[in-house]
CSV table of C-alpha atoms in Angstrom, one decimal:
chain,number,residue,atom,x,y,z
A,33,MET,CA,-3.7,30.9,32.8
A,34,TRP,CA,-4.9,27.8,32.4
A,35,MET,CA,-8.0,28.3,34.0
A,36,LEU,CA,-8.6,31.5,32.7
A,37,ALA,CA,-8.0,30.4,29.0
A,38,LEU,CA,-10.6,27.5,29.2
A,39,ARG,CA,-13.0,30.2,31.2
A,40,ASN,CA,-12.7,32.2,27.7
A,41,ILE,CA,-13.6,29.2,25.6
A,42,LEU,CA,-16.9,28.0,27.3
A,43,ARG,CA,-18.3,31.5,27.6
A,44,GLN,CA,-18.0,31.7,23.5
A,45,LYS,CA,-20.2,28.4,23.2
A,46,SER,CA,-21.4,28.6,19.4
A,47,ARG,CA,-17.9,30.2,18.3
A,48,THR,CA,-16.2,27.5,19.9
A,49,ALA,CA,-18.0,24.7,18.8
A,50,MET,CA,-18.0,26.3,15.2
A,51,THR,CA,-14.3,25.8,15.6
A,52,LEU,CA,-14.2,22.2,17.1
A,53,ALA,CA,-16.4,21.2,14.4
A,54,ALA,CA,-14.1,22.5,11.9
A,55,ILE,CA,-11.1,21.0,13.3
A,56,ALA,CA,-12.6,17.6,13.8
A,57,PHE,CA,-14.2,16.9,10.6
A,58,GLY,CA,-10.4,17.9,9.1
A,59,VAL,CA,-8.8,15.6,11.4
A,60,ALA,CA,-11.4,12.8,10.7
A,61,GLY,CA,-11.3,13.4,6.9
A,62,LEU,CA,-7.3,12.9,7.1
A,63,ILE,CA,-8.0,9.7,9.0
A,64,LEU,CA,-10.2,8.2,7.3
A,65,THR,CA,-8.6,9.0,3.8
A,66,GLY,CA,-5.5,7.9,5.1
A,67,GLY,CA,-6.9,4.8,6.5
A,68,PHE,CA,-8.6,3.9,3.1
A,69,ILE,CA,-5.3,4.5,1.2
A,70,ALA,CA,-3.5,2.5,3.5
A,71,ASP,CA,-5.9,-0.4,2.7
A,72,VAL,CA,-5.5,-0.3,-0.7
A,73,LEU,CA,-2.0,-0.5,-0.6
A,74,THR,CA,-1.8,-3.4,1.5
A,75,GLN,CA,-4.5,-5.1,-0.3
A,76,LEU,CA,-2.6,-4.3,-3.5
A,77,GLY,CA,0.6,-5.4,-1.9
A,78,GLU,CA,-0.9,-8.9,-1.0
A,79,ALA,CA,-2.9,-9.6,-4.0
A,80,THR,CA,0.6,-9.1,-5.7
A,81,ILE,CA,2.7,-11.4,-3.9
A,82,HIS,CA,0.0,-14.1,-3.3
A,83,SER,CA,-0.9,-14.3,-7.0
A,84,GLN,CA,2.4,-14.0,-8.7
A,85,LEU,CA,5.5,-12.9,-7.4
A,86,GLY,CA,5.9,-14.1,-3.5
A,87,HIS,CA,7.9,-12.1,-1.2
A,88,VAL,CA,11.4,-12.9,-2.5
A,89,GLN,CA,12.6,-14.3,-5.7
A,90,VAL,CA,16.2,-15.6,-6.7
A,91,PHE,CA,17.6,-16.0,-9.6
A,92,GLU,CA,20.7,-15.9,-11.9
A,93,LYS,CA,22.3,-12.1,-12.3
A,94,GLY,CA,20.8,-11.1,-15.5
A,95,TYR,CA,17.9,-12.8,-15.4
A,96,TYR,CA,15.6,-10.0,-14.5
A,97,GLU,CA,16.6,-7.9,-17.2
A,98,HIS,CA,17.1,-10.3,-20.0
A,99,GLY,CA,15.7,-13.5,-18.8
A,100,GLY,CA,12.1,-12.6,-20.5
A,101,ARG,CA,13.7,-13.5,-24.3
A,102,SER,CA,15.6,-16.3,-23.2
A,103,PRO,CA,15.1,-17.8,-19.8
A,104,GLU,CA,17.3,-21.1,-20.8
A,105,LYS,CA,20.4,-19.2,-20.5
A,106,TYR,CA,19.7,-18.2,-16.8
A,107,VAL,CA,19.0,-21.4,-15.1
A,108,ILE,CA,20.0,-22.1,-11.6
A,109,GLU,CA,21.7,-25.9,-11.8
A,110,ASP,CA,21.4,-26.7,-8.4
A,111,ALA,CA,18.2,-25.1,-7.5
A,112,PRO,CA,16.5,-27.9,-5.2
A,113,ARG,CA,19.6,-27.7,-2.7
A,114,LEU,CA,19.3,-23.6,-2.8
A,115,ALA,CA,15.5,-24.0,-2.0
A,116,ASP,CA,16.0,-26.6,0.7
A,117,PHE,CA,18.7,-24.1,2.2
A,118,ALA,CA,15.9,-21.2,2.1
A,119,LYS,CA,13.2,-23.6,3.4
A,120,ARG,CA,15.3,-23.8,6.6
A,121,MET,CA,15.1,-20.1,7.2
A,122,PRO,CA,12.7,-19.4,10.3
A,123,GLU,CA,10.9,-16.5,8.0
A,124,VAL,CA,10.2,-18.9,5.2
A,125,ASP,CA,6.9,-20.9,4.9
A,126,ALA,CA,7.8,-22.6,1.5
A,127,ALA,CA,10.6,-22.5,-1.2
A,128,LEU,CA,9.0,-23.1,-4.7
A,129,GLN,CA,11.1,-23.8,-7.5
A,130,ARG,CA,9.9,-22.3,-11.2
A,131,VAL,CA,10.8,-22.3,-14.8
A,132,SER,CA,10.0,-19.8,-17.4
A,133,PHE,CA,9.3,-21.0,-21.1
A,134,ALA,CA,7.5,-19.4,-24.2
A,135,GLY,CA,5.9,-21.5,-26.7
A,136,LEU,CA,2.7,-21.9,-28.6
A,137,LEU,CA,-0.4,-23.3,-27.5
A,138,ASN,CA,-2.6,-25.5,-30.0
A,139,ASN,CA,-6.1,-26.2,-29.5
A,140,GLY,CA,-6.3,-28.3,-32.7
A,141,LYS,CA,-7.5,-25.3,-34.5
A,142,ALA,CA,-5.6,-22.4,-34.0
A,143,ASP,CA,-2.4,-21.5,-32.0
A,144,TRP,CA,-1.9,-18.8,-29.2
A,145,ALA,CA,1.3,-17.5,-28.2
A,146,VAL,CA,1.9,-18.2,-24.4
A,147,ILE,CA,4.2,-17.5,-21.6
A,148,GLY,CA,4.4,-20.5,-19.3
A,149,GLU,CA,5.7,-21.6,-15.9
A,150,GLY,CA,6.7,-25.0,-14.9
A,151,VAL,CA,5.7,-24.8,-11.2
A,152,GLU,CA,5.4,-27.3,-8.1
A,153,PRO,CA,1.8,-27.3,-7.9
A,154,ASP,CA,0.9,-27.7,-4.1
A,155,LYS,CA,3.2,-25.1,-3.0
A,156,GLU,CA,1.9,-23.2,-5.5
A,157,ASN,CA,-1.6,-23.2,-4.6
A,158,ARG,CA,0.0,-22.4,-1.1
A,159,LEU,CA,1.3,-19.2,-2.3
A,160,GLY,CA,-1.5,-18.4,-4.9
A,161,THR,CA,-4.3,-17.3,-2.2
A,162,PHE,CA,-5.2,-14.4,-4.7
A,163,VAL,CA,-5.4,-16.8,-7.8
A,164,ARG,CA,-9.2,-17.9,-8.3
A,165,VAL,CA,-9.7,-20.9,-10.7
A,166,THR,CA,-12.7,-19.8,-12.5
A,167,ALA,CA,-13.4,-23.4,-14.3
A,168,GLY,CA,-12.2,-26.8,-13.5
A,169,ARG,CA,-9.8,-27.2,-10.6
A,170,ALA,CA,-6.1,-25.9,-9.6
A,171,LEU,CA,-3.1,-28.1,-10.9
A,172,GLU,CA,-2.0,-30.9,-8.4
A,173,ASP,CA,1.4,-32.6,-8.0
A,174,GLY,CA,0.0,-35.8,-9.7
A,175,ASP,CA,-1.0,-34.4,-12.7
A,176,SER,CA,2.0,-35.0,-14.9
A,177,THR,CA,0.0,-34.3,-18.0
A,178,GLY,CA,-2.0,-31.6,-16.9
A,179,ILE,CA,-1.9,-27.7,-17.7
A,180,LEU,CA,-3.3,-24.7,-16.3
A,181,VAL,CA,-4.5,-22.0,-18.3
A,182,GLY,CA,-5.0,-18.1,-17.6
A,183,ASP,CA,-8.7,-16.7,-18.5
A,184,GLY,CA,-7.6,-14.8,-21.5
A,185,VAL,CA,-6.0,-17.9,-22.9
A,186,ALA,CA,-9.1,-19.6,-22.3
A,187,ARG,CA,-11.1,-17.4,-24.4
A,188,ALA,CA,-8.8,-17.1,-27.1
A,189,LEU,CA,-8.8,-20.6,-27.9
A,190,ALA,CA,-12.3,-21.8,-26.6
A,191,LEU,CA,-10.9,-23.8,-24.1
A,192,LYS,CA,-12.8,-25.4,-21.4
A,193,PRO,CA,-11.5,-28.2,-18.4
A,194,GLY,CA,-10.7,-31.6,-20.0
A,195,ASP,CA,-9.8,-30.3,-23.4
A,196,ALA,CA,-6.5,-31.5,-24.8
A,197,VAL,CA,-3.9,-29.0,-26.3
A,198,THR,CA,-0.6,-29.2,-27.5
A,199,LEU,CA,2.3,-27.4,-26.3
A,200,VAL,CA,5.2,-26.4,-28.5
A,201,MET,CA,8.5,-24.8,-27.4
A,202,ASN,CA,12.4,-24.9,-27.8
A,203,THR,CA,14.5,-26.8,-25.9
A,204,ALA,CA,17.6,-25.1,-24.3
A,205,ASP,CA,19.8,-26.2,-27.3
A,206,GLY,CA,17.3,-25.1,-29.9
A,207,ALA,CA,15.3,-27.9,-30.7
A,208,LEU,CA,11.7,-28.3,-31.4
A,209,ASN,CA,10.0,-30.1,-28.8
A,210,THR,CA,6.3,-30.9,-28.2
A,211,THR,CA,3.6,-32.7,-25.7
A,212,GLU,CA,0.0,-33.3,-25.2
A,213,LEU,CA,-1.5,-31.7,-22.1
A,214,SER,CA,-5.0,-31.8,-20.4
A,215,VAL,CA,-6.5,-28.6,-19.2
A,216,VAL,CA,-7.2,-29.2,-15.6
A,217,GLY,CA,-8.6,-25.5,-14.9
A,218,ILE,CA,-8.8,-22.2,-16.1
A,219,PHE,CA,-7.5,-19.1,-13.5
A,220,GLN,CA,-8.2,-15.5,-12.9
A,221,SER,CA,-5.0,-13.8,-11.0
A,222,PHE,CA,-4.7,-10.2,-10.1
A,223,SER,CA,-3.4,-9.2,-13.7
A,224,LYS,CA,-5.2,-9.2,-16.8
A,225,ASP,CA,-2.1,-8.9,-19.0
A,226,PHE,CA,-0.4,-11.8,-17.2
A,227,ASP,CA,-4.1,-13.8,-17.7
A,228,ALA,CA,-4.0,-13.6,-21.3
A,229,ARG,CA,-0.9,-15.1,-22.1
A,230,ALA,CA,0.1,-17.3,-19.2
A,231,VAL,CA,-0.4,-21.1,-18.6
A,232,ARG,CA,1.1,-23.3,-15.8
A,233,ILE,CA,2.5,-27.2,-16.1
A,234,PRO,CA,4.1,-29.2,-13.5
A,235,LEU,CA,7.9,-28.5,-12.9
A,236,ALA,CA,8.9,-31.9,-14.2
A,237,ALA,CA,7.1,-31.7,-17.5
A,238,ALA,CA,8.7,-28.2,-18.1
A,239,GLN,CA,12.3,-29.4,-17.6
A,240,LYS,CA,11.2,-32.5,-19.8
A,241,LEU,CA,9.9,-30.1,-22.4
A,242,LEU,CA,13.5,-27.8,-22.4
A,243,ASP,CA,15.4,-30.8,-21.9
A,244,ARG,CA,17.4,-29.1,-18.8
A,245,ASN,CA,17.2,-29.6,-14.9
A,246,GLY,CA,17.2,-26.8,-12.6
A,247,ALA,CA,15.2,-23.8,-12.3
A,248,ASN,CA,15.2,-20.4,-13.8
A,249,SER,CA,13.8,-18.8,-10.2
A,250,ILE,CA,13.1,-19.9,-6.3
A,251,VAL,CA,10.1,-18.1,-5.1
A,252,LEU,CA,10.0,-17.9,-1.2
A,253,LEU,CA,6.9,-17.6,0.6
A,254,LEU,CA,7.1,-16.0,4.0
A,255,HIS,CA,5.1,-16.2,7.4
A,256,ALA,CA,4.7,-12.4,7.4
A,257,THR,CA,4.9,-9.7,4.8
A,258,ALA,CA,6.8,-7.6,7.5
A,259,ASP,CA,9.9,-10.2,7.4
A,260,THR,CA,10.5,-9.2,3.5
A,261,ASP,CA,13.4,-7.1,4.3
A,262,ARG,CA,15.0,-9.4,6.8
A,263,ALA,CA,14.8,-12.6,4.6
A,264,LYS,CA,16.1,-10.7,1.9
A,265,HIS,CA,19.1,-9.3,3.5
A,266,LEU,CA,20.0,-12.4,4.8
A,267,LEU,CA,19.6,-14.2,1.5
A,268,THR,CA,21.6,-11.5,0.0
A,269,SER,CA,24.7,-12.2,2.3
A,270,LYS,CA,24.8,-15.5,1.6
A,271,LEU,CA,24.0,-16.1,-1.8
A,272,GLY,CA,25.4,-12.8,-3.5
A,273,GLU,CA,28.7,-14.4,-3.7
A,274,LEU,CA,27.4,-17.6,-6.0
A,275,GLY,CA,26.4,-14.9,-8.2
A,276,LEU,CA,22.6,-15.1,-7.4
A,277,ASP,CA,20.6,-11.9,-7.6
A,278,VAL,CA,17.8,-11.4,-4.8
A,279,ARG,CA,15.1,-9.4,-4.9
A,280,ASP,CA,11.8,-8.6,-3.1
A,281,TRP,CA,8.1,-8.1,-4.4
A,282,VAL,CA,8.4,-4.1,-4.2
A,283,GLN,CA,11.4,-4.4,-6.8
A,284,LEU,CA,9.7,-7.3,-9.0
A,285,SER,CA,6.5,-5.2,-9.7
A,286,ASP,CA,6.5,-1.8,-11.0
A,287,PHE,CA,3.0,-1.4,-10.8
A,288,TYR,CA,2.7,-1.5,-7.4
A,289,SER,CA,5.8,0.8,-6.7
A,290,LYS,CA,4.4,3.2,-8.9
A,291,THR,CA,0.9,2.8,-7.5
A,292,VAL,CA,2.4,3.9,-3.9
A,293,GLU,CA,4.1,6.9,-4.8
A,294,LEU,CA,0.8,8.2,-6.4
A,295,TYR,CA,-1.1,7.6,-3.6
A,296,ARG,CA,1.3,9.0,-1.3
A,297,THR,CA,2.0,11.7,-3.5
A,298,GLN,CA,-2.3,12.2,-3.4
A,299,PHE,CA,-2.4,12.2,0.7
A,300,GLY,CA,0.6,14.7,1.0
A,301,VAL,CA,-1.6,17.0,-1.1
A,302,LEU,CA,-4.9,16.1,0.8
A,303,GLN,CA,-2.9,16.8,4.1
A,304,TRP,CA,-2.0,20.4,2.8
A,305,ILE,CA,-5.7,21.2,1.9
A,306,VAL,CA,-6.8,20.3,5.4
A,307,LEU,CA,-4.4,22.2,6.9
A,308,ILE,CA,-5.2,25.2,4.9
A,309,MET,CA,-9.0,24.4,5.2
A,310,VAL,CA,-8.9,24.2,8.9
A,311,LEU,CA,-6.1,27.2,9.1
A,312,LEU,CA,-8.5,29.5,7.5
A,313,SER,CA,-11.6,28.3,9.1
A,314,VAL,CA,-10.1,28.7,12.6
A,315,PHE,CA,-8.1,31.9,11.6
A,316,ASN,CA,-11.6,33.7,10.8
A,317,THR,CA,-13.3,32.7,14.0
A,318,VAL,CA,-10.1,33.7,16.1
A,319,ASN,CA,-9.9,37.1,14.4
A,320,MET,CA,-13.7,37.8,15.3
A,321,SER,CA,-13.3,36.8,18.7
A,322,VAL,CA,-9.9,38.7,19.4
A,323,PHE,CA,-11.3,41.8,17.4
A,324,GLU,CA,-14.4,41.7,20.0
A,325,ARG,CA,-12.1,41.4,23.2
A,326,VAL,CA,-9.9,44.2,22.8
A,327,GLY,CA,-11.0,46.0,25.3
A,328,GLU,CA,-10.9,42.9,27.6
A,329,PHE,CA,-7.1,42.6,26.5
A,330,GLY,CA,-6.9,46.4,27.0
A,331,THR,CA,-7.9,45.8,30.7
A,332,LEU,CA,-5.9,43.0,31.2
A,333,MET,CA,-2.8,45.0,30.3
A,334,ALA,CA,-3.7,47.9,32.5
A,335,LEU,CA,-4.2,45.7,35.3
A,336,GLY,CA,-0.3,44.8,34.8
A,337,ASN,CA,-0.2,41.9,32.9
A,338,SER,CA,2.7,41.9,29.9
A,339,ARG,CA,2.1,41.7,26.3
A,340,GLY,CA,3.6,38.4,26.4
A,341,TYR,CA,1.0,37.4,28.6
A,342,VAL,CA,-1.8,38.1,26.3
A,343,PHE,CA,-0.2,36.8,23.5
A,344,ARG,CA,0.2,33.3,25.1
A,345,LEU,CA,-3.3,33.7,26.6
A,346,VAL,CA,-4.6,33.7,23.1
A,347,LEU,CA,-2.1,31.0,22.2
A,348,MET,CA,-3.3,28.8,24.8
A,349,GLU,CA,-6.8,29.0,24.2
A,350,ASN,CA,-6.2,27.9,20.5
A,351,LEU,CA,-4.2,25.2,21.8
A,352,MET,CA,-6.8,23.7,24.0
A,353,LEU,CA,-9.3,24.1,21.0
A,354,GLY,CA,-6.9,22.1,18.7
A,355,VAL,CA,-6.2,19.4,21.1
A,356,ALA,CA,-10.5,19.1,22.0
A,357,GLY,CA,-11.0,19.2,18.1
A,358,ALA,CA,-8.1,16.9,17.1
A,359,LEU,CA,-9.0,14.5,19.6
A,360,ALA,CA,-12.9,14.7,19.0
A,361,GLY,CA,-11.7,14.1,15.2
A,362,ALA,CA,-9.8,11.0,15.8
A,363,LEU,CA,-12.8,9.6,17.9
A,364,ILE,CA,-14.8,10.5,15.1
A,365,GLY,CA,-12.4,8.5,12.8
A,366,ILE,CA,-12.1,5.8,14.4
A,367,ALA,CA,-15.6,5.4,15.0
A,368,VAL,CA,-16.8,5.5,11.1
A,369,ALA,CA,-13.4,3.6,10.4
A,370,VAL,CA,-14.4,0.4,12.3
A,371,LEU,CA,-18.0,0.8,11.4
A,372,ALA,CA,-17.3,1.1,7.4
A,373,SER,CA,-14.6,-1.8,7.9
A,374,GLU,CA,-17.3,-4.0,9.5
A,375,VAL,CA,-19.5,-3.0,6.4
A,376,GLY,CA,-17.2,-3.4,3.9
A,377,ILE,CA,-16.7,-1.3,0.8
A,378,SER,CA,-17.4,-3.1,-2.5
A,379,MET,CA,-14.5,-1.8,-5.0
A,380,PRO,CA,-14.5,-2.4,-8.7
A,381,PRO,CA,-11.6,-4.1,-10.1
A,382,PRO,CA,-8.3,-2.3,-10.3
A,383,PRO,CA,-6.5,-0.8,-13.5
A,384,ASN,CA,-5.3,-4.0,-15.3
A,385,SER,CA,-7.1,-6.3,-13.2
A,386,ASN,CA,-10.3,-8.8,-13.5
A,387,VAL,CA,-11.1,-9.0,-10.1
A,388,GLY,CA,-12.9,-6.7,-7.5
A,389,TYR,CA,-12.4,-6.5,-3.7
A,390,THR,CA,-14.0,-5.3,-0.7
A,391,ALA,CA,-12.0,-2.3,0.9
A,392,SER,CA,-12.0,-1.4,4.3
A,393,ILE,CA,-10.4,1.5,6.4
A,394,ARG,CA,-7.1,0.7,8.6
A,395,LEU,CA,-6.3,2.7,11.9
A,396,VAL,CA,-2.9,3.2,11.0
A,397,PRO,CA,-0.8,4.9,14.3
A,398,GLU,CA,1.1,7.0,12.2
A,399,THR,CA,-1.7,8.4,10.3
A,400,LEU,CA,-3.7,8.9,13.6
A,401,PHE,CA,-0.8,10.9,15.1
A,402,VAL,CA,-0.1,12.9,12.0
A,403,SER,CA,-3.7,13.7,11.6
A,404,VAL,CA,-3.8,14.9,15.1
A,405,LEU,CA,-0.6,17.0,14.9
A,406,VAL,CA,-1.9,18.7,12.0
A,407,GLY,CA,-5.3,19.5,13.5
A,408,VAL,CA,-3.3,21.1,16.6
A,409,ALA,CA,-0.5,22.7,14.3
A,410,ALA,CA,-3.2,24.4,12.2
A,411,THR,CA,-5.6,25.5,15.1
A,412,VAL,CA,-2.3,27.2,16.8
A,413,VAL,CA,-0.7,28.5,13.8
A,414,ALA,CA,-4.0,30.3,12.9
A,415,ALA,CA,-4.0,32.2,16.4
A,416,VAL,CA,-0.6,33.8,15.6
A,417,LEU,CA,-1.2,36.7,13.8
A,418,PRO,CA,-4.4,37.8,15.5
A,419,ALA,CA,-2.1,37.0,18.9
A,420,HIS,CA,0.5,39.3,17.9
A,421,ARG,CA,-1.6,42.3,16.8
A,422,VAL,CA,-4.1,42.3,19.8
A,423,SER,CA,-1.0,41.9,22.0
A,424,ARG,CA,0.8,45.2,20.4
A,425,THR,CA,-2.4,47.2,20.6
A,426,PRO,CA,-1.5,50.5,22.6
A,427,ILE,CA,-3.3,50.0,26.3
A,428,VAL,CA,-5.4,53.5,25.6
A,429,ASP,CA,-6.6,52.3,22.0
A,430,ALA,CA,-7.9,48.8,23.5
A,431,LEU,CA,-9.4,50.3,26.4
A,432,ARG,CA,-11.7,52.4,24.2
A,433,TYR,CA,-13.4,49.4,23.3
A,434,ASN,CA,-14.7,49.2,26.5
A,435,ILE,CA,-16.7,52.5,25.8
């Protein structure tokens, strides 16, 4: 049966070529679209991690929900010890302490409300590979009176590196405190809203201004993003009994979670569109082919072959077409993906971002498998109705087509 099905395919070269082309382009389109979406989500995730959030964060319970208004109420007193404990985990590359605060930044002429972070500069620089310093330099451990300001803050107060500013804020007890700082640099992160209000100062300076030791959060930078779930679960089991909350970057980034949901829904709809497109195209071709060969199938049944044999023969022909077309589409998709990735696809800044990026098309094994499966399945399903109809045609009526 296999050899007969192969000969039947090869003898109708033009129709076979049209069917293969429809299948191949559908499969290639799925691979390219899925690979592009996978790259967008991967780059978005890495930008989210390496500009602000890190892979995992540890903080006091309630800080995530209410700490934005009163961060001084949610301070981890033994943060240095917990950071050292986390750093000893094999998955962890660095453990950073952060202190959050809100205040007013004054340039001598105007005030600007800011949200600030007291950070460990050298560790923060290792984490923030997606943070661009657009003027001046990054904050360093030796900058006891330095401040790094977001691009939006710098534009609002007309600041440049070297300018003196005054930071006014409340201590943990509610008293007013102030300090003079020098702008060392201006940065852009992945989020335009964050840059519009954010400033960073050394951890010790923030603790002195708040008149309180400890940190609001411990941020973990891992060796690999794939280790996030494992590191989170290990920390949860160790620190949960201490009243600490452990969250990964996906939980902390509402924008990323909603973007992933949107793109996955879009790709699911696209898969259905390609499935229907291939199904209709193949159905039309198979229906015409089967109609032209009714006499041939009648002869096969007159020679003693069963109706089931004819049904299986038609399905086998289309299974072979589906496999060949899907594999051809996979090869086309892989070749185009590699070429496009070598050249790079220049992309504008995403929503709520200042920075554009260069996209590529990732070859995801799951997407390759699903795309090939969709191509084969659509081809076989398209042949079921014509195969059933011709196999049920009375032999006498089928033989009339030979006259």
